[in-house]
Amino acid sequence: MQARVLAIAAARRRVGYVFLDNHTLKDWRISNSAARSSTDAAGAAQEWVNALQPTIVVTEQLEPGSRKGAHTKGVIRAIAKTAERNPVLTVSVARVQLYANKYEEAAALAVRYPELQAWVPQQRRAFDNEPRNTVIFEALALAQRVIDGPPTLLAAAMG
């Protein structure tokens, strides 16, 4: 698949994105301000779409059993709605955990994208907050679902 993919993920108090151009990681970012409200999330998403000019925007499909909080779900919905208002293919994919935990997933993704090696979060202790960088790897995992996934994912998004 030859595409410019912008994948955006949200977690508690942060939103992150990765941008891949024809399978090459070109940019990634974490924003605390984008996670403040649905309005801030929509504004940030529009800025990123304008600046990066993706052909595909990937967001998380909110499943009934999602462990995301209500605020974070609102942020994800706002990002998806913003993407839909642009001339891009908008794809929502379920967040599938293929590894024992987020930290193993991040390490595996960093092998494929070595430029993110310095961003791989250390596994937290039970009483620590989740590291900020996990949201980048959540976004990258969403992008990989579309890039490596079955063509039916994109076909379904096309209608």
PDB file of C-alpha atoms in Angstrom:
ATOM      1  CA  MET A   1       0.000   0.000   0.000  1.00  0.00           C
ATOM      2  CA  GLN A   2       1.445   3.364  -1.045  1.00  0.00           C
ATOM      3  CA  ALA A   3      -0.104   5.951   1.241  1.00  0.00           C
ATOM      4  CA  ARG A   4       0.476   8.868   3.566  1.00  0.00           C
ATOM      5  CA  VAL A   5      -0.902   7.590   6.872  1.00  0.00           C
ATOM      6  CA  LEU A   6      -1.625   9.781   9.883  1.00  0.00           C
ATOM      7  CA  ALA A   7      -2.583   7.670  12.901  1.00  0.00           C
ATOM      8  CA  ILE A   8      -3.806   9.467  15.999  1.00  0.00           C
ATOM      9  CA  ALA A   9      -4.268   7.907  19.442  1.00  0.00           C
ATOM     10  CA  ALA A  10      -5.530   9.367  22.692  1.00  0.00           C
ATOM     11  CA  ALA A  11      -4.796   8.427  26.268  1.00  0.00           C
ATOM     12  CA  ARG A  12      -5.397  10.120  29.577  1.00  0.00           C
ATOM     13  CA  ARG A  13      -4.206  13.742  29.267  1.00  0.00           C
ATOM     14  CA  ARG A  14      -2.330  13.260  25.989  1.00  0.00           C
ATOM     15  CA  VAL A  15      -2.821  12.720  22.283  1.00  0.00           C
ATOM     16  CA  GLY A  16      -0.128  11.328  20.031  1.00  0.00           C
ATOM     17  CA  TYR A  17       0.288  10.799  16.344  1.00  0.00           C
ATOM     18  CA  VAL A  18       2.605   9.085  13.916  1.00  0.00           C
ATOM     19  CA  PHE A  19       2.894   9.979  10.257  1.00  0.00           C
ATOM     20  CA  LEU A  20       4.130   7.439   7.738  1.00  0.00           C
ATOM     21  CA  ASP A  21       4.799   8.207   4.100  1.00  0.00           C
ATOM     22  CA  ASN A  22       4.930   5.019   2.037  1.00  0.00           C
ATOM     23  CA  HIS A  23       5.872   2.884   5.067  1.00  0.00           C
ATOM     24  CA  THR A  24       8.568   5.326   6.212  1.00  0.00           C
ATOM     25  CA  LEU A  25       8.083   6.982   9.574  1.00  0.00           C
ATOM     26  CA  LYS A  26       8.381  10.711   8.938  1.00  0.00           C
ATOM     27  CA  ASP A  27       7.023  12.389  12.063  1.00  0.00           C
ATOM     28  CA  TRP A  28       5.563  11.742  15.504  1.00  0.00           C
ATOM     29  CA  ARG A  29       4.362  13.968  18.302  1.00  0.00           C
ATOM     30  CA  ILE A  30       2.717  14.031  21.716  1.00  0.00           C
ATOM     31  CA  SER A  31       0.387  16.852  22.687  1.00  0.00           C
ATOM     32  CA  ASN A  32      -1.005  17.537  26.139  1.00  0.00           C
ATOM     33  CA  SER A  33      -3.018  20.528  24.932  1.00  0.00           C
ATOM     34  CA  ALA A  34      -4.874  18.424  22.339  1.00  0.00           C
ATOM     35  CA  ALA A  35      -6.203  16.254  25.153  1.00  0.00           C
ATOM     36  CA  ARG A  36      -7.703  19.101  27.208  1.00  0.00           C
ATOM     37  CA  SER A  37     -11.062  19.007  25.435  1.00  0.00           C
ATOM     38  CA  SER A  38     -12.849  17.673  22.377  1.00  0.00           C
ATOM     39  CA  THR A  39     -12.576  21.135  20.826  1.00  0.00           C
ATOM     40  CA  ASP A  40      -8.808  21.230  21.401  1.00  0.00           C
ATOM     41  CA  ALA A  41      -8.478  17.701  20.007  1.00  0.00           C
ATOM     42  CA  ALA A  42     -10.433  18.602  16.871  1.00  0.00           C
ATOM     43  CA  GLY A  43      -8.335  21.731  16.361  1.00  0.00           C
ATOM     44  CA  ALA A  44      -5.058  19.862  16.746  1.00  0.00           C
ATOM     45  CA  ALA A  45      -6.209  17.089  14.410  1.00  0.00           C
ATOM     46  CA  GLN A  46      -7.148  19.660  11.765  1.00  0.00           C
ATOM     47  CA  GLU A  47      -3.748  21.355  12.105  1.00  0.00           C
ATOM     48  CA  TRP A  48      -1.997  18.007  11.664  1.00  0.00           C
ATOM     49  CA  VAL A  49      -4.096  17.104   8.612  1.00  0.00           C
ATOM     50  CA  ASN A  50      -3.387  20.507   7.072  1.00  0.00           C
ATOM     51  CA  ALA A  51       0.355  20.323   7.750  1.00  0.00           C
ATOM     52  CA  LEU A  52       1.015  16.679   6.874  1.00  0.00           C
ATOM     53  CA  GLN A  53      -1.484  16.194   4.015  1.00  0.00           C
ATOM     54  CA  PRO A  54      -2.247  12.505   4.699  1.00  0.00           C
ATOM     55  CA  THR A  55      -4.295  10.343   2.365  1.00  0.00           C
ATOM     56  CA  ILE A  56      -5.479   8.151   5.263  1.00  0.00           C
ATOM     57  CA  VAL A  57      -6.274   9.113   8.851  1.00  0.00           C
ATOM     58  CA  VAL A  58      -6.485   6.249  11.338  1.00  0.00           C
ATOM     59  CA  THR A  59      -8.208   6.479  14.712  1.00  0.00           C
ATOM     60  CA  GLU A  60      -9.180   3.963  17.359  1.00  0.00           C
ATOM     61  CA  GLN A  61     -12.543   2.268  17.004  1.00  0.00           C
ATOM     62  CA  LEU A  62     -14.255   2.582  20.357  1.00  0.00           C
ATOM     63  CA  GLU A  63     -15.376  -0.864  21.422  1.00  0.00           C
ATOM     64  CA  PRO A  64     -18.078  -1.355  24.096  1.00  0.00           C
ATOM     65  CA  GLY A  65     -15.510  -2.895  26.479  1.00  0.00           C
ATOM     66  CA  SER A  66     -12.941  -0.132  25.997  1.00  0.00           C
ATOM     67  CA  ARG A  67     -11.073   0.847  29.146  1.00  0.00           C
ATOM     68  CA  LYS A  68     -10.696   4.440  27.967  1.00  0.00           C
ATOM     69  CA  GLY A  69     -12.369   7.058  30.145  1.00  0.00           C
ATOM     70  CA  ALA A  70     -15.349   9.129  29.013  1.00  0.00           C
ATOM     71  CA  HIS A  71     -13.201  12.222  28.420  1.00  0.00           C
ATOM     72  CA  THR A  72     -10.687  10.294  26.301  1.00  0.00           C
ATOM     73  CA  LYS A  73     -13.503   8.691  24.296  1.00  0.00           C
ATOM     74  CA  GLY A  74     -14.844  12.182  23.566  1.00  0.00           C
ATOM     75  CA  VAL A  75     -11.393  13.252  22.377  1.00  0.00           C
ATOM     76  CA  ILE A  76     -11.171  10.216  20.071  1.00  0.00           C
ATOM     77  CA  ARG A  77     -14.643  10.910  18.637  1.00  0.00           C
ATOM     78  CA  ALA A  78     -13.735  14.560  17.996  1.00  0.00           C
ATOM     79  CA  ILE A  79     -10.566  13.546  16.155  1.00  0.00           C
ATOM     80  CA  ALA A  80     -12.461  11.016  14.017  1.00  0.00           C
ATOM     81  CA  LYS A  81     -15.179  13.570  13.149  1.00  0.00           C
ATOM     82  CA  THR A  82     -12.547  16.113  12.177  1.00  0.00           C
ATOM     83  CA  ALA A  83     -10.862  13.582   9.897  1.00  0.00           C
ATOM     84  CA  GLU A  84     -14.212  12.772   8.266  1.00  0.00           C
ATOM     85  CA  ARG A  85     -14.653  16.437   7.314  1.00  0.00           C
ATOM     86  CA  ASN A  86     -11.462  16.342   5.255  1.00  0.00           C
ATOM     87  CA  PRO A  87     -10.764  14.848   1.815  1.00  0.00           C
ATOM     88  CA  VAL A  88      -8.979  11.822   3.303  1.00  0.00           C
ATOM     89  CA  LEU A  89      -9.891   8.202   3.807  1.00  0.00           C
ATOM     90  CA  THR A  90     -10.870   7.873   7.469  1.00  0.00           C
ATOM     91  CA  VAL A  91     -10.377   4.464   9.063  1.00  0.00           C
ATOM     92  CA  SER A  92     -11.257   3.456  12.620  1.00  0.00           C
ATOM     93  CA  VAL A  93      -9.673   0.222  13.769  1.00  0.00           C
ATOM     94  CA  ALA A  94      -9.997  -1.769  16.956  1.00  0.00           C
ATOM     95  CA  ARG A  95      -7.025  -1.603  19.262  1.00  0.00           C
ATOM     96  CA  VAL A  96      -5.734  -5.174  19.262  1.00  0.00           C
ATOM     97  CA  GLN A  97      -3.122  -6.163  21.805  1.00  0.00           C
ATOM     98  CA  LEU A  98      -0.734  -8.580  20.089  1.00  0.00           C
ATOM     99  CA  TYR A  99       1.816  -8.544  22.909  1.00  0.00           C
ATOM    100  CA  ALA A 100       1.723  -9.282  26.633  1.00  0.00           C
ATOM    101  CA  ASN A 101       1.679  -5.561  27.425  1.00  0.00           C
ATOM    102  CA  LYS A 102       2.212  -2.082  25.964  1.00  0.00           C
ATOM    103  CA  TYR A 103       5.899  -2.121  26.797  1.00  0.00           C
ATOM    104  CA  GLU A 104       6.621  -5.292  24.809  1.00  0.00           C
ATOM    105  CA  GLU A 105       4.567  -3.858  21.953  1.00  0.00           C
ATOM    106  CA  ALA A 106       6.574  -0.615  22.018  1.00  0.00           C
ATOM    107  CA  ALA A 107       9.870  -2.532  22.007  1.00  0.00           C
ATOM    108  CA  ALA A 108       8.732  -4.645  19.044  1.00  0.00           C
ATOM    109  CA  LEU A 109       7.565  -1.599  17.085  1.00  0.00           C
ATOM    110  CA  ALA A 110      10.882   0.142  17.787  1.00  0.00           C
ATOM    111  CA  VAL A 111      12.688  -2.765  16.137  1.00  0.00           C
ATOM    112  CA  ARG A 112      10.701  -2.061  12.969  1.00  0.00           C
ATOM    113  CA  TYR A 113      11.098   1.716  13.393  1.00  0.00           C
ATOM    114  CA  PRO A 114      14.524   2.214  15.041  1.00  0.00           C
ATOM    115  CA  GLU A 115      14.138   6.004  15.051  1.00  0.00           C
ATOM    116  CA  LEU A 116      11.686   5.478  17.939  1.00  0.00           C
ATOM    117  CA  GLN A 117      14.120   3.426  20.032  1.00  0.00           C
ATOM    118  CA  ALA A 118      14.818   6.354  22.380  1.00  0.00           C
ATOM    119  CA  TRP A 119      11.059   6.803  22.884  1.00  0.00           C
ATOM    120  CA  VAL A 120      10.364   3.247  24.106  1.00  0.00           C
ATOM    121  CA  PRO A 121       8.898   3.626  27.596  1.00  0.00           C
ATOM    122  CA  GLN A 122      10.233   1.729  30.570  1.00  0.00           C
ATOM    123  CA  GLN A 123       7.704  -0.554  32.223  1.00  0.00           C
ATOM    124  CA  ARG A 124       6.113   1.270  35.112  1.00  0.00           C
ATOM    125  CA  ARG A 125       5.694   0.168  38.689  1.00  0.00           C
ATOM    126  CA  ALA A 126       2.114  -0.414  39.823  1.00  0.00           C
ATOM    127  CA  PHE A 127       1.929   2.933  41.622  1.00  0.00           C
ATOM    128  CA  ASP A 128       3.466   5.027  38.800  1.00  0.00           C
ATOM    129  CA  ASN A 129       1.549   6.885  36.127  1.00  0.00           C
ATOM    130  CA  GLU A 130       1.694   5.445  32.628  1.00  0.00           C
ATOM    131  CA  PRO A 131       4.640   6.906  30.685  1.00  0.00           C
ATOM    132  CA  ARG A 132       3.723   9.677  28.216  1.00  0.00           C
ATOM    133  CA  ASN A 133       5.389   7.934  25.267  1.00  0.00           C
ATOM    134  CA  THR A 134       3.010   4.973  25.220  1.00  0.00           C
ATOM    135  CA  VAL A 135       0.542   7.039  23.188  1.00  0.00           C
ATOM    136  CA  ILE A 136       3.013   7.241  20.274  1.00  0.00           C
ATOM    137  CA  PHE A 137       3.199   3.471  20.158  1.00  0.00           C
ATOM    138  CA  GLU A 138      -0.591   3.181  20.420  1.00  0.00           C
ATOM    139  CA  ALA A 139      -0.843   5.393  17.338  1.00  0.00           C
ATOM    140  CA  LEU A 140       1.821   3.359  15.544  1.00  0.00           C
ATOM    141  CA  ALA A 141       0.005   0.113  16.372  1.00  0.00           C
ATOM    142  CA  LEU A 142      -3.183   1.565  14.847  1.00  0.00           C
ATOM    143  CA  ALA A 143      -1.266   2.555  11.718  1.00  0.00           C
ATOM    144  CA  GLN A 144       0.255  -0.924  11.458  1.00  0.00           C
ATOM    145  CA  ARG A 145      -3.222  -2.484  11.582  1.00  0.00           C
ATOM    146  CA  VAL A 146      -4.086  -0.573   8.415  1.00  0.00           C
ATOM    147  CA  ILE A 147      -0.721  -0.937   6.664  1.00  0.00           C
ATOM    148  CA  ASP A 148      -0.256  -4.647   7.399  1.00  0.00           C
ATOM    149  CA  GLY A 149      -3.908  -5.588   7.769  1.00  0.00           C
ATOM    150  CA  PRO A 150      -6.237  -7.142   5.269  1.00  0.00           C
ATOM    151  CA  PRO A 151      -7.331  -4.951   2.351  1.00  0.00           C
ATOM    152  CA  THR A 152     -10.887  -5.326   3.629  1.00  0.00           C
ATOM    153  CA  LEU A 153     -10.100  -2.743   6.340  1.00  0.00           C
ATOM    154  CA  LEU A 154      -9.540  -0.084   3.707  1.00  0.00           C
ATOM    155  CA  ALA A 155     -12.318  -1.371   1.474  1.00  0.00           C
ATOM    156  CA  ALA A 156     -14.814  -1.103   4.327  1.00  0.00           C
ATOM    157  CA  ALA A 157     -13.707   2.472   4.994  1.00  0.00           C
ATOM    158  CA  MET A 158     -14.222   3.327   1.315  1.00  0.00           C
ATOM    159  CA  GLY A 159     -17.816   2.154   1.509  1.00  0.00           C
TER     160      GLY A 159
END
